[in-house]
Amino acid sequence: MLFLWLYMFYSCAGSCATRGSPVAREESSSGEQQRVPAAASPISSFFNGSGTKRLPQAIIIGVKKGGTRALLEFLRVHPDVRAVGAEPHFFDRNYERGLAWYRDIMPRTLEGQITMEKTPSYFVTKEAPARISSMSKGTKLIVVVRDPVTRAISDYTQTLSKKPDIPTFESLTFKNRTTGLIDTSWSAIQIGIYAKHLENWLLYFPIGQILFVSGERLISDPAGELGRVQDFLGLKRIITDKHFYFNKTKGFPCLKKAEGSSKPHCLGKTKGRTHPDIDQEVVQRLRDFYRPFNMKFYQMTGQDFGWD
């Protein structure tokens, strides 16, 4: 009798659950429906591990070289945050794969936990705001911003480490150095025009649904910035000063204990690279170029980031 019961249980675990559970559909703002997997049944949860794969309720959408990796690693210490380690690039490069694919790469979460991902290029992707809004208008968005001049140099430094033969930072900065005309088509410059990109997001999301994290304060006061992030996400303030120590060699804070580990953890060697020396005249011209955009960004966000 026991063997008969086990046979029926295993036979039914897949087919019965499929026949008995309708496929869920998520409706976009345009009225189109996308086919996505239904929530995991108790039987599938038993065989595949606890928790359910859900679409993210919060996304770190930018910016590149602003401190997004540090923020994600710090947040993953929180027991109520589950995040994808790699950048999914769903809303810019993989959108045609559909929401079912996107949901499937998410980690399993328990009731009360938040599913997150981070892809910094979303902030400058024109289609991303509408696409995220069609998934869920209630998605919480986090943007880590940094002095745009320092960010541009950091961006260039990263590219230089991969392509040592690229032109100098100075030559890439200007369309014409004699006239001082900045080349805004260069992505390292263009990303830092935060006000321009934010305007696109505000067409789909209210400003109160976007949290702006200071990349500078994430280094000088990580616990303070993480406190703001935890409040924004509706989480208990569990990540505090006791979780960090300052690594003088790297020049930024590190975790005393990383997620799932009892050992200290610092970001890898690709973070905190030494910047090349840049002509100070070029730096000043860039500061002059960004100033009006920075002022507008301060007004839009209600925060003065002190970049001047």
CSV table of C-alpha atoms in Angstrom, one decimal:
chain,number,residue,atom,x,y,z
A,1,MET,CA,0.0,0.0,0.0
A,2,LEU,CA,2.9,2.3,0.9
A,3,PHE,CA,4.5,1.7,-2.5
A,4,LEU,CA,1.2,2.4,-4.3
A,5,TRP,CA,0.8,5.7,-2.4
A,6,LEU,CA,4.4,6.8,-3.3
A,7,TYR,CA,3.9,5.9,-6.9
A,8,MET,CA,0.7,8.0,-7.1
A,9,PHE,CA,2.5,10.9,-5.3
A,10,TYR,CA,5.5,11.1,-7.6
A,11,SER,CA,3.3,10.6,-10.7
A,12,CYS,CA,1.0,13.4,-9.7
A,13,ALA,CA,3.8,15.8,-8.6
A,14,GLY,CA,4.4,17.2,-12.1
A,15,SER,CA,1.3,16.5,-14.1
A,16,CYS,CA,-1.4,17.1,-11.5
A,17,ALA,CA,0.2,20.4,-10.4
A,18,THR,CA,0.3,21.5,-14.1
A,19,ARG,CA,-3.3,20.6,-14.8
A,20,GLY,CA,-4.5,22.0,-11.5
A,21,SER,CA,-2.6,25.3,-11.6
A,22,PRO,CA,-3.5,27.8,-14.4
A,23,VAL,CA,-0.7,29.7,-16.0
A,24,ALA,CA,-0.5,33.2,-14.5
A,25,ARG,CA,-0.6,36.2,-16.8
A,26,GLU,CA,0.8,39.7,-16.1
A,27,GLU,CA,-0.8,42.6,-17.9
A,28,SER,CA,1.3,45.4,-19.1
A,29,SER,CA,0.1,49.0,-19.2
A,30,SER,CA,-0.6,48.7,-22.9
A,31,GLY,CA,-3.1,45.9,-22.2
A,32,GLU,CA,-0.9,43.2,-23.6
A,33,GLN,CA,-0.6,40.0,-21.6
A,34,GLN,CA,2.7,38.2,-21.2
A,35,ARG,CA,2.8,34.6,-20.3
A,36,VAL,CA,4.7,34.0,-17.0
A,37,PRO,CA,5.0,30.9,-14.8
A,38,ALA,CA,2.4,30.6,-12.0
A,39,ALA,CA,3.6,30.8,-8.4
A,40,ALA,CA,5.3,27.7,-7.2
A,41,SER,CA,3.0,25.1,-5.7
A,42,PRO,CA,3.8,23.5,-2.3
A,43,ILE,CA,4.9,20.3,-4.0
A,44,SER,CA,7.3,22.1,-6.4
A,45,SER,CA,8.7,24.1,-3.5
A,46,PHE,CA,9.3,20.8,-1.7
A,47,PHE,CA,11.3,19.4,-4.5
A,48,ASN,CA,13.1,22.6,-5.7
A,49,GLY,CA,13.9,24.3,-2.4
A,50,SER,CA,12.0,26.7,-0.2
A,51,GLY,CA,10.6,30.0,-1.5
A,52,THR,CA,9.2,31.3,-4.7
A,53,LYS,CA,10.8,33.1,-7.7
A,54,ARG,CA,9.3,36.5,-8.0
A,55,LEU,CA,9.8,39.5,-10.3
A,56,PRO,CA,11.9,42.2,-8.5
A,57,GLN,CA,10.2,44.7,-6.3
A,58,ALA,CA,13.2,46.9,-6.3
A,59,ILE,CA,15.9,47.6,-8.9
A,60,ILE,CA,19.2,49.5,-8.7
A,61,ILE,CA,19.0,51.2,-12.1
A,62,GLY,CA,22.3,53.2,-12.1
A,63,VAL,CA,24.7,54.6,-12.5
A,64,LYS,CA,27.8,53.0,-14.0
A,65,LYS,CA,30.9,53.6,-11.8
A,66,GLY,CA,28.8,55.2,-9.1
A,67,GLY,CA,29.0,52.5,-6.5
A,68,THR,CA,26.2,50.1,-7.5
A,69,ARG,CA,28.2,47.0,-6.8
A,70,ALA,CA,29.2,48.1,-3.4
A,71,LEU,CA,25.6,49.0,-2.5
A,72,LEU,CA,24.3,45.6,-3.7
A,73,GLU,CA,26.9,43.7,-1.8
A,74,PHE,CA,26.2,45.6,1.3
A,75,LEU,CA,22.4,45.1,0.9
A,76,ARG,CA,22.8,41.4,0.5
A,77,VAL,CA,23.9,41.2,4.1
A,78,HIS,CA,20.3,41.9,5.1
A,79,PRO,CA,18.3,38.7,5.7
A,80,ASP,CA,15.3,40.1,4.0
A,81,VAL,CA,17.0,40.9,0.8
A,82,ARG,CA,17.6,38.4,-2.0
A,83,ALA,CA,19.4,39.6,-5.1
A,84,VAL,CA,20.9,38.4,-8.4
A,85,GLY,CA,24.7,38.6,-8.3
A,86,ALA,CA,25.2,39.2,-12.0
A,87,GLU,CA,23.6,42.0,-13.9
A,88,PRO,CA,20.6,40.6,-15.9
A,89,HIS,CA,20.4,43.5,-18.4
A,90,PHE,CA,16.8,42.5,-19.0
A,91,PHE,CA,15.3,45.9,-19.7
A,92,ASP,CA,18.1,46.9,-22.1
A,93,ARG,CA,19.6,43.8,-23.8
A,94,ASN,CA,17.4,40.8,-23.0
A,95,TYR,CA,13.8,42.2,-23.1
A,96,GLU,CA,12.8,40.0,-26.0
A,97,ARG,CA,13.3,36.9,-23.7
A,98,GLY,CA,10.2,37.9,-21.8
A,99,LEU,CA,9.1,38.1,-18.2
A,100,ALA,CA,9.1,34.3,-17.7
A,101,TRP,CA,12.9,34.3,-18.4
A,102,TYR,CA,13.5,37.3,-16.2
A,103,ARG,CA,11.6,35.7,-13.3
A,104,ASP,CA,13.4,32.4,-13.7
A,105,ILE,CA,16.8,34.0,-13.1
A,106,MET,CA,15.7,35.6,-9.8
A,107,PRO,CA,16.6,33.9,-6.5
A,108,ARG,CA,13.9,32.2,-4.5
A,109,THR,CA,12.4,34.3,-1.7
A,110,LEU,CA,10.2,33.7,1.3
A,111,GLU,CA,7.2,35.7,2.3
A,112,GLY,CA,8.4,39.2,3.5
A,113,GLN,CA,11.7,39.1,1.6
A,114,ILE,CA,12.5,41.5,-1.2
A,115,THR,CA,13.8,40.4,-4.6
A,116,MET,CA,16.3,42.8,-6.2
A,117,GLU,CA,18.7,43.1,-9.1
A,118,LYS,CA,21.0,45.8,-10.3
A,119,THR,CA,21.9,46.9,-13.9
A,120,PRO,CA,23.5,50.4,-14.0
A,121,SER,CA,22.9,50.8,-17.7
A,122,TYR,CA,19.1,51.0,-17.2
A,123,PHE,CA,19.4,54.6,-16.1
A,124,VAL,CA,20.6,55.8,-19.5
A,125,THR,CA,18.5,53.3,-21.6
A,126,LYS,CA,15.6,55.2,-23.1
A,127,GLU,CA,13.2,52.3,-23.2
A,128,ALA,CA,13.9,51.1,-19.6
A,129,PRO,CA,11.4,53.3,-17.7
A,130,ALA,CA,8.4,52.3,-19.8
A,131,ARG,CA,9.4,48.6,-19.7
A,132,ILE,CA,9.8,48.5,-15.9
A,133,SER,CA,6.6,50.4,-15.5
A,134,SER,CA,4.8,47.9,-17.6
A,135,MET,CA,6.1,45.1,-15.4
A,136,SER,CA,5.0,46.9,-12.2
A,137,LYS,CA,4.3,50.6,-11.6
A,138,GLY,CA,5.1,50.0,-8.0
A,139,THR,CA,8.7,49.0,-8.5
A,140,LYS,CA,11.1,50.9,-6.2
A,141,LEU,CA,14.1,52.3,-8.0
A,142,ILE,CA,17.5,53.2,-6.6
A,143,VAL,CA,20.1,55.4,-8.3
A,144,VAL,CA,23.7,55.6,-7.0
A,145,VAL,CA,25.1,58.9,-8.2
A,146,ARG,CA,28.6,60.3,-8.0
A,147,ASP,CA,30.5,63.5,-9.0
A,148,PRO,CA,30.1,63.3,-12.8
A,149,VAL,CA,33.7,64.4,-13.4
A,150,THR,CA,35.1,61.7,-11.1
A,151,ARG,CA,32.7,59.2,-12.5
A,152,ALA,CA,33.8,59.9,-16.1
A,153,ILE,CA,37.5,59.5,-15.1
A,154,SER,CA,36.6,56.2,-13.3
A,155,ASP,CA,34.7,55.1,-16.4
A,156,TYR,CA,37.7,55.9,-18.6
A,157,THR,CA,40.1,54.1,-16.2
A,158,GLN,CA,38.0,50.9,-16.4
A,159,THR,CA,38.1,51.0,-20.2
A,160,LEU,CA,41.9,51.8,-20.2
A,161,SER,CA,42.5,48.6,-18.1
A,162,LYS,CA,40.9,46.6,-20.9
A,163,LYS,CA,42.1,48.5,-23.9
A,164,PRO,CA,45.5,50.1,-23.1
A,165,ASP,CA,45.8,51.6,-26.6
A,166,ILE,CA,42.8,53.9,-26.4
A,167,PRO,CA,43.2,57.7,-26.9
A,168,THR,CA,43.9,59.9,-23.9
A,169,PHE,CA,41.0,61.1,-21.7
A,170,GLU,CA,41.7,64.6,-22.8
A,171,SER,CA,41.4,63.9,-26.5
A,172,LEU,CA,38.1,61.9,-26.0
A,173,THR,CA,36.6,64.7,-23.8
A,174,PHE,CA,36.6,67.4,-26.5
A,175,LYS,CA,35.1,67.6,-30.0
A,176,ASN,CA,37.5,70.6,-30.4
A,177,ARG,CA,39.9,71.4,-27.5
A,178,THR,CA,40.7,74.8,-28.8
A,179,THR,CA,37.1,75.9,-28.6
A,180,GLY,CA,36.5,73.8,-25.5
A,181,LEU,CA,33.5,72.1,-27.0
A,182,ILE,CA,32.7,69.0,-24.9
A,183,ASP,CA,31.9,65.7,-26.8
A,184,THR,CA,28.6,64.7,-25.2
A,185,SER,CA,28.4,61.7,-27.6
A,186,TRP,CA,31.2,60.0,-25.6
A,187,SER,CA,29.3,57.7,-23.1
A,188,ALA,CA,31.7,58.6,-20.3
A,189,ILE,CA,30.6,62.2,-20.5
A,190,GLN,CA,27.0,61.5,-21.5
A,191,ILE,CA,26.1,59.3,-18.5
A,192,GLY,CA,27.0,62.1,-16.1
A,193,ILE,CA,24.2,64.4,-17.4
A,194,TYR,CA,21.9,63.0,-14.7
A,195,ALA,CA,19.2,65.6,-15.0
A,196,LYS,CA,18.6,64.7,-18.7
A,197,HIS,CA,18.2,61.0,-17.9
A,198,LEU,CA,16.1,61.5,-14.9
A,199,GLU,CA,13.5,63.5,-17.0
A,200,ASN,CA,12.8,60.3,-18.9
A,201,TRP,CA,12.2,58.3,-15.7
A,202,LEU,CA,9.9,60.9,-14.3
A,203,LEU,CA,7.5,60.3,-17.2
A,204,TYR,CA,6.7,56.9,-15.7
A,205,PHE,CA,7.6,57.1,-12.0
A,206,PRO,CA,7.0,59.7,-9.3
A,207,ILE,CA,10.1,61.2,-7.7
A,208,GLY,CA,9.2,59.7,-4.4
A,209,GLN,CA,9.5,56.2,-5.9
A,210,ILE,CA,13.2,56.8,-6.7
A,211,LEU,CA,15.9,56.9,-4.1
A,212,PHE,CA,19.1,58.7,-4.9
A,213,VAL,CA,22.2,57.4,-3.0
A,214,SER,CA,25.4,59.4,-2.8
A,215,GLY,CA,28.4,57.4,-4.1
A,216,GLU,CA,30.6,59.7,-2.0
A,217,ARG,CA,28.7,59.1,1.2
A,218,LEU,CA,28.5,55.4,0.5
A,219,ILE,CA,32.3,55.6,1.0
A,220,SER,CA,32.5,58.1,3.9
A,221,ASP,CA,29.4,56.9,5.8
A,222,PRO,CA,28.2,53.5,4.4
A,223,ALA,CA,26.0,52.8,7.4
A,224,GLY,CA,24.2,56.1,7.1
A,225,GLU,CA,23.4,55.6,3.4
A,226,LEU,CA,22.4,52.0,4.0
A,227,GLY,CA,20.0,53.3,6.7
A,228,ARG,CA,18.3,55.4,4.1
A,229,VAL,CA,18.1,52.5,1.7
A,230,GLN,CA,16.7,50.2,4.3
A,231,ASP,CA,14.0,52.7,5.2
A,232,PHE,CA,13.2,53.3,1.5
A,233,LEU,CA,12.7,49.5,1.0
A,234,GLY,CA,10.6,49.2,4.2
A,235,LEU,CA,13.2,47.0,5.9
A,236,LYS,CA,14.3,46.9,9.5
A,237,ARG,CA,17.6,48.7,10.0
A,238,ILE,CA,19.8,45.7,10.5
A,239,ILE,CA,22.8,46.8,8.5
A,240,THR,CA,24.7,49.3,10.8
A,241,ASP,CA,28.2,50.6,11.6
A,242,LYS,CA,29.1,47.2,13.1
A,243,HIS,CA,29.1,45.6,9.6
A,244,PHE,CA,31.8,47.8,8.2
A,245,TYR,CA,35.5,48.6,8.5
A,246,PHE,CA,37.5,51.0,6.4
A,247,ASN,CA,40.2,49.4,4.2
A,248,LYS,CA,43.0,52.0,3.9
A,249,THR,CA,44.8,50.1,1.1
A,250,LYS,CA,41.7,50.1,-1.1
A,251,GLY,CA,40.4,53.4,0.1
A,252,PHE,CA,36.8,52.3,0.7
A,253,PRO,CA,34.7,50.5,3.3
A,254,CYS,CA,34.5,46.7,3.4
A,255,LEU,CA,32.2,44.2,5.1
A,256,LYS,CA,33.4,42.6,8.3
A,257,LYS,CA,31.3,39.5,7.3
A,258,ALA,CA,29.9,38.9,3.8
A,259,GLU,CA,26.6,37.2,3.0
A,260,GLY,CA,26.9,33.5,4.0
A,261,SER,CA,30.4,33.9,5.3
A,262,SER,CA,32.2,34.6,8.6
A,263,LYS,CA,35.1,36.3,6.8
A,264,PRO,CA,35.7,39.9,5.9
A,265,HIS,CA,34.9,40.8,2.3
A,266,CYS,CA,36.1,43.6,0.1
A,267,LEU,CA,35.2,44.3,-3.5
A,268,GLY,CA,37.6,42.8,-6.0
A,269,LYS,CA,40.7,44.2,-7.7
A,270,THR,CA,38.5,45.8,-10.5
A,271,LYS,CA,37.2,48.3,-7.9
A,272,GLY,CA,39.3,51.2,-6.5
A,273,ARG,CA,41.7,51.4,-9.5
A,274,THR,CA,44.2,54.2,-9.4
A,275,HIS,CA,43.1,57.0,-11.8
A,276,PRO,CA,45.5,58.4,-14.4
A,277,ASP,CA,46.6,62.0,-14.0
A,278,ILE,CA,44.3,64.2,-15.9
A,279,ASP,CA,45.1,67.7,-17.1
A,280,GLN,CA,43.6,70.0,-14.5
A,281,GLU,CA,42.5,72.5,-17.2
A,282,VAL,CA,40.4,69.7,-18.7
A,283,VAL,CA,39.0,68.8,-15.2
A,284,GLN,CA,38.0,72.4,-14.7
A,285,ARG,CA,36.3,72.6,-18.1
A,286,LEU,CA,34.3,69.5,-17.3
A,287,ARG,CA,33.3,71.0,-14.0
A,288,ASP,CA,32.0,74.1,-15.7
A,289,PHE,CA,30.2,72.0,-18.3
A,290,TYR,CA,28.4,69.8,-15.7
A,291,ARG,CA,27.6,72.6,-13.2
A,292,PRO,CA,24.2,73.7,-14.8
A,293,PHE,CA,23.1,70.1,-15.1
A,294,ASN,CA,24.1,69.4,-11.5
A,295,MET,CA,22.1,72.4,-10.3
A,296,LYS,CA,19.1,71.1,-12.2
A,297,PHE,CA,19.6,67.6,-10.8
A,298,TYR,CA,19.7,69.0,-7.2
A,299,GLN,CA,16.4,70.8,-7.8
A,300,MET,CA,14.8,67.8,-9.3
A,301,THR,CA,15.8,65.5,-6.4
A,302,GLY,CA,15.7,68.0,-3.6
A,303,GLN,CA,19.2,67.0,-2.6
A,304,ASP,CA,22.5,68.9,-2.8
A,305,PHE,CA,25.3,66.4,-3.5
A,306,GLY,CA,28.0,69.0,-3.1
A,307,TRP,CA,29.9,68.2,-6.3
A,308,ASP,CA,31.1,71.8,-6.6
